[in-house]
mmCIF file of C-alpha atoms in Angstrom:
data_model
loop_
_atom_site.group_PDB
_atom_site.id
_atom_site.type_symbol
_atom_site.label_atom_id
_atom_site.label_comp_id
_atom_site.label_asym_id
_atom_site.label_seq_id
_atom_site.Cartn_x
_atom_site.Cartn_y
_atom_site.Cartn_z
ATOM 1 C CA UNK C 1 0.000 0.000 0.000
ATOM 2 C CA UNK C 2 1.599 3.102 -1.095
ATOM 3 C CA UNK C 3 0.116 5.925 1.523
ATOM 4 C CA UNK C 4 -0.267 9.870 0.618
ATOM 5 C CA UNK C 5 1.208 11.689 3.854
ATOM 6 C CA UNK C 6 -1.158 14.502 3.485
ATOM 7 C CA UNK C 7 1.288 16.973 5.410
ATOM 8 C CA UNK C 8 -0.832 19.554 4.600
ATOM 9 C CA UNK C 9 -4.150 18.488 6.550
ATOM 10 C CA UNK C 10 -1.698 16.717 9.538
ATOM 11 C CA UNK C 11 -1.684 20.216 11.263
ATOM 12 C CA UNK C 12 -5.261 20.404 11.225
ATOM 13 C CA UNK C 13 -6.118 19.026 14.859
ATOM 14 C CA UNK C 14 -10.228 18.359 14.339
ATOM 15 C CA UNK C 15 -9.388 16.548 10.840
ATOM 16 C CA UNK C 16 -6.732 14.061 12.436
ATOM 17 C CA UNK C 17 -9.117 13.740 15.572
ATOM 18 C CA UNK C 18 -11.991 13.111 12.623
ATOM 19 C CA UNK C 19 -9.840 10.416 10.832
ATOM 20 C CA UNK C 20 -8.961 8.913 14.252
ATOM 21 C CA UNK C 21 -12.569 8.805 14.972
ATOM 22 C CA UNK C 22 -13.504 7.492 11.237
ATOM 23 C CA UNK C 23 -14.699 3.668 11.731
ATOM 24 C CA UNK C 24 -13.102 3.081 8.168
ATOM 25 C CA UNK C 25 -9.958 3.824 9.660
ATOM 26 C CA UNK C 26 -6.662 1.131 10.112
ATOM 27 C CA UNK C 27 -4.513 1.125 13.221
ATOM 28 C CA UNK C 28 -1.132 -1.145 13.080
ATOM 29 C CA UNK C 29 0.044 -2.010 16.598
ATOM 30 C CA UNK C 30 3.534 -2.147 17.198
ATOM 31 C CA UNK C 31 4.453 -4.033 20.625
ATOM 32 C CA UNK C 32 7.937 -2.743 21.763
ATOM 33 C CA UNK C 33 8.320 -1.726 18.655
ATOM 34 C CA UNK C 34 7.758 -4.997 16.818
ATOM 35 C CA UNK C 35 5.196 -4.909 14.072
ATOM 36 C CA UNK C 36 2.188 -7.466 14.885
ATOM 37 C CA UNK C 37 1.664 -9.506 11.867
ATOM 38 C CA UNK C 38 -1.317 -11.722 10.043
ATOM 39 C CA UNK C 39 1.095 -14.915 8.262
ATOM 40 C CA UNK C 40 0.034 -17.508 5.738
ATOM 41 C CA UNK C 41 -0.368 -20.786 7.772
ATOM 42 C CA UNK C 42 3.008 -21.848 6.432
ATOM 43 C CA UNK C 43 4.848 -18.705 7.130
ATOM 44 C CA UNK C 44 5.918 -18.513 3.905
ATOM 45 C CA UNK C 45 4.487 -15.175 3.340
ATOM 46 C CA UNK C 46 2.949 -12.147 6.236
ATOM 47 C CA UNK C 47 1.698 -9.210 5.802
ATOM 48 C CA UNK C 48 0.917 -6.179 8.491
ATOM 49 C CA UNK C 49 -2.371 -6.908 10.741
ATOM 50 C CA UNK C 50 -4.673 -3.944 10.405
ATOM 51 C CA UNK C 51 -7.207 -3.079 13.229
ATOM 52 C CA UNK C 52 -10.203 -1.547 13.006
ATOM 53 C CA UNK C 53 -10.941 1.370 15.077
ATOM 54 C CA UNK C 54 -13.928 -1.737 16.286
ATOM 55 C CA UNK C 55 -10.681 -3.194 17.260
ATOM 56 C CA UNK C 56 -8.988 -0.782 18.881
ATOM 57 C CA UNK C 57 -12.019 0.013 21.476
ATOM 58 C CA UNK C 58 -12.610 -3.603 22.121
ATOM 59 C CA UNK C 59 -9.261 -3.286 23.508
ATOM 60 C CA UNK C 60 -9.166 -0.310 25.145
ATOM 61 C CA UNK C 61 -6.427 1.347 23.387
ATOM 62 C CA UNK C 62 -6.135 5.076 23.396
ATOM 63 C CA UNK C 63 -6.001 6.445 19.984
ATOM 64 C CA UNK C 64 -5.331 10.186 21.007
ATOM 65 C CA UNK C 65 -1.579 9.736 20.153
ATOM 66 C CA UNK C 66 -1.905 7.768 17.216
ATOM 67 C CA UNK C 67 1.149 8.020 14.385
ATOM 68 C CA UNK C 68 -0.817 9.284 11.127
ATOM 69 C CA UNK C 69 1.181 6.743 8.569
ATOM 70 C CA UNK C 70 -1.262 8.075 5.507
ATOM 71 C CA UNK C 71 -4.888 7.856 3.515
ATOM 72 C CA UNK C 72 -4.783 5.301 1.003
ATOM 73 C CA UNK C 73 -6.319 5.719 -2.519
ATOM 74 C CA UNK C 74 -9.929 5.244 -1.117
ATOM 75 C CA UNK C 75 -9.270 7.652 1.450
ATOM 76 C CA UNK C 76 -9.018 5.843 4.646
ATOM 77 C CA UNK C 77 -6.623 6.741 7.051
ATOM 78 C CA UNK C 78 -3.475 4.606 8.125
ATOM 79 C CA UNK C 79 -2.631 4.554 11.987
ATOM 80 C CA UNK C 80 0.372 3.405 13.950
ATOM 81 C CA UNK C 81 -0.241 2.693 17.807
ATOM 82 C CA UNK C 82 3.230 1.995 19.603
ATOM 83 C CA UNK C 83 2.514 0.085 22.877
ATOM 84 C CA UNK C 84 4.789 -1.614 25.264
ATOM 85 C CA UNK C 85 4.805 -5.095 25.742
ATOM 86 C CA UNK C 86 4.003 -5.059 29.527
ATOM 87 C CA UNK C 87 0.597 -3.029 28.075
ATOM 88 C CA UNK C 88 0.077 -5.781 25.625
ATOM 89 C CA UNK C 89 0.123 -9.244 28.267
ATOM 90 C CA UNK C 90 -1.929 -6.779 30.489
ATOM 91 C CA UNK C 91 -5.195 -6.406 27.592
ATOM 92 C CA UNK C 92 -7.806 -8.873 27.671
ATOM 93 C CA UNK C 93 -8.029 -10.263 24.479
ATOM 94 C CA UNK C 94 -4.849 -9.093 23.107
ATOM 95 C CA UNK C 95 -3.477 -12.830 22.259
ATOM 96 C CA UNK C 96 -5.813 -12.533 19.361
ATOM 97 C CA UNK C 97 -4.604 -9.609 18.143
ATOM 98 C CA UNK C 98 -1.296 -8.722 19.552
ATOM 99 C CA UNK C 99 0.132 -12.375 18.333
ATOM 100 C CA UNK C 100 2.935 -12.942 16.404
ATOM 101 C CA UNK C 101 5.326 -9.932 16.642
ATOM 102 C CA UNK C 102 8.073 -10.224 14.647
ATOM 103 C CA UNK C 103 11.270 -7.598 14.500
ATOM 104 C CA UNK C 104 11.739 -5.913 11.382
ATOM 105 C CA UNK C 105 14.888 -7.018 10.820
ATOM 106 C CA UNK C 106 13.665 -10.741 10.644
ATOM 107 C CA UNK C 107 10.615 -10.121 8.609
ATOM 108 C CA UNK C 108 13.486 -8.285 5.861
ATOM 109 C CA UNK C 109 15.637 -11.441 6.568
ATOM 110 C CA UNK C 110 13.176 -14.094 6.451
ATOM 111 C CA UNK C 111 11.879 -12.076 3.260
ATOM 112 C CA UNK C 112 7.913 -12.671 3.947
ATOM 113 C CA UNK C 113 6.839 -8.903 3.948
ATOM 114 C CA UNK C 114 6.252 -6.901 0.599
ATOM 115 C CA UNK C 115 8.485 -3.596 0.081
ATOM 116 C CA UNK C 116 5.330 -1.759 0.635
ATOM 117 C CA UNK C 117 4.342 -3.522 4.222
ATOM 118 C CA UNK C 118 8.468 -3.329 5.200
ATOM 119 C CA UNK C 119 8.457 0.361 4.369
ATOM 120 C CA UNK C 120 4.844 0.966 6.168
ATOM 121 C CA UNK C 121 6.388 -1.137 9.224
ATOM 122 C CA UNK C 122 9.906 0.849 9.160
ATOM 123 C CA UNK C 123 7.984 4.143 9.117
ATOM 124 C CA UNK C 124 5.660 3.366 12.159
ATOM 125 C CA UNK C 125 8.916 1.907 14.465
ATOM 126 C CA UNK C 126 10.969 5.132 13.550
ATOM 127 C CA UNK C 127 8.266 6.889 14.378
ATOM 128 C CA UNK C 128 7.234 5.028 17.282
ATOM 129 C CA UNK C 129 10.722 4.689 18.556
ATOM 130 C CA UNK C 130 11.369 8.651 18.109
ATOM 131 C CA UNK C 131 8.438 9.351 20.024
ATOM 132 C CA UNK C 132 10.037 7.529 23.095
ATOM 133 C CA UNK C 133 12.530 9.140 23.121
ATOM 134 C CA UNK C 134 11.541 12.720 22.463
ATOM 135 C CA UNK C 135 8.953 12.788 25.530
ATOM 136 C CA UNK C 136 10.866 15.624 27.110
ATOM 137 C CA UNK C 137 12.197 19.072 25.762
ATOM 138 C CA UNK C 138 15.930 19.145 25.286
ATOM 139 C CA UNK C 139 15.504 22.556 25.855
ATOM 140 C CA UNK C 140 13.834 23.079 29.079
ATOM 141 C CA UNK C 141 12.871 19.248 30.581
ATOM 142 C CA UNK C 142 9.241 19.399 30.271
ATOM 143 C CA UNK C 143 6.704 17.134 28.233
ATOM 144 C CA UNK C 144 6.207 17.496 25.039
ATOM 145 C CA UNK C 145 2.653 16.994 22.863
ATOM 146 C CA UNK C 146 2.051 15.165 20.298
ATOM 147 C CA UNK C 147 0.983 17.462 17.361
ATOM 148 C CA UNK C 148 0.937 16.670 13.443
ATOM 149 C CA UNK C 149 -0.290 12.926 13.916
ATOM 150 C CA UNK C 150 2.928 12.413 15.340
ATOM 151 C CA UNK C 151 5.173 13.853 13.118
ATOM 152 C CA UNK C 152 6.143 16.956 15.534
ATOM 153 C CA UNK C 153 6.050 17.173 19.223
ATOM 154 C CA UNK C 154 6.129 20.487 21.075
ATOM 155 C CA UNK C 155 6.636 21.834 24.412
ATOM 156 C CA UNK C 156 4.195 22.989 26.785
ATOM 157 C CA UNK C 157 6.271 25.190 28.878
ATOM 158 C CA UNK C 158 8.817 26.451 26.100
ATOM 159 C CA UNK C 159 7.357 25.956 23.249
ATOM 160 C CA UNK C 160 10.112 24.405 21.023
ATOM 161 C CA UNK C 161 8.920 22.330 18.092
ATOM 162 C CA UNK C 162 10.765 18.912 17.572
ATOM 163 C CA UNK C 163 10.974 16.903 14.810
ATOM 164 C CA UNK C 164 11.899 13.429 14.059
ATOM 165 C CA UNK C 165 15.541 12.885 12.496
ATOM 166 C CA UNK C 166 15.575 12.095 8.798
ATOM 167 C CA UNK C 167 19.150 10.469 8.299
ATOM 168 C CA UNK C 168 20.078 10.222 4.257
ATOM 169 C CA UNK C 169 20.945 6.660 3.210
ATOM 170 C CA UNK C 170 23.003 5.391 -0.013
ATOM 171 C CA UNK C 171 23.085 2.035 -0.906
ATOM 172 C CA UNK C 172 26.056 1.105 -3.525
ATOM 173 C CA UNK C 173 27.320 -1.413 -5.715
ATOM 174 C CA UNK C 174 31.147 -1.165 -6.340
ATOM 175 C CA UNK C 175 31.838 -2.946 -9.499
ATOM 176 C CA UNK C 176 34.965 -3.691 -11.925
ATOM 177 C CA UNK C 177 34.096 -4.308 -15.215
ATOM 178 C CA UNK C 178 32.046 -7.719 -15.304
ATOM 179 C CA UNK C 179 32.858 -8.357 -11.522
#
């Protein structure tokens, strides 16, 4: 699934609180960080398990800091929820949803995930895993808010605006002549 980022309706609060709130709406659960997945019975193949916001409520999960991955071509909004693993043994129900997580790297290994479910997955973790650690102001110590579905946090006391790190990658192939 190729996802449109809409970065310029993210800001809006009441139209990410609105696609939160939208029952056609996905939600991908990442325990510690670990993408929860829906396999073939013979493994051979996975893909990402979606939740419905049906889901979500049966559960109990808050959606108010939700990562905004992205409306697909019908419209429907794409969610990441980043929950610890102590959260997920502690939901009722969650075996049937929360079962198997599988690292990224393993899923890339193993080579069951499309590109487009590996890029989805790698998006949410970074996300998920910039948002733990950007909780506080580097400038001042307090909390910071979600804003932007996740894709800026700023401080309450302050005011700074933080943003996650977007590190450039190059991938080569050194060749010489037919080797």
């Amino acid at each position: 699934k190729l996802l449109d980022r809409a970065g310029a309706k993210r800001p809006d609060d009441a139209w990410m609180a609105e696609q939160r709130a939208h029952p056609a709406s996905l939600f991908m659960v990442l325990v510690d960080l670990k993408p929860v997945i829906a396999p073939v019975p013979d493994r051979t193949s996975a893909s990402i398990r979606w939740l419905t916001l049906e889901d979500v409520t049966s559960l109990a999960l808050v959606t108010d800091d939700a990562l905004f991955l992205g409306l697909d071509t019908a419209g429907r909004a794409h969610f990441a929820l980043s929950i610890t693993d102590h959260l997920a043994r502690a939901t009722p129900g969650a075996v049937q949803y929360f079962r198997p997580v599988v690292d990224l790297r393993t899923l890339a290994m193993q080579g069951v995930f499309s590109p487009e479910d590996q890029s989805l997955a790698g998006q949410a973790r970074a996300l998920g895993q910039w948002h733990e650690n950007a909780r506080c102001c580097g400038k001042c110590g307090s909390a910071t808010k979600v804003k932007d579905g996740g894709w800026r946090r700023k401080c309450w006391a302050c005011g700074t605006e933080w943003f996650p790190r977007t590190d450039p990658v190059v991938i080569m192939l050194v060749t010489d002549g037919e080797r």
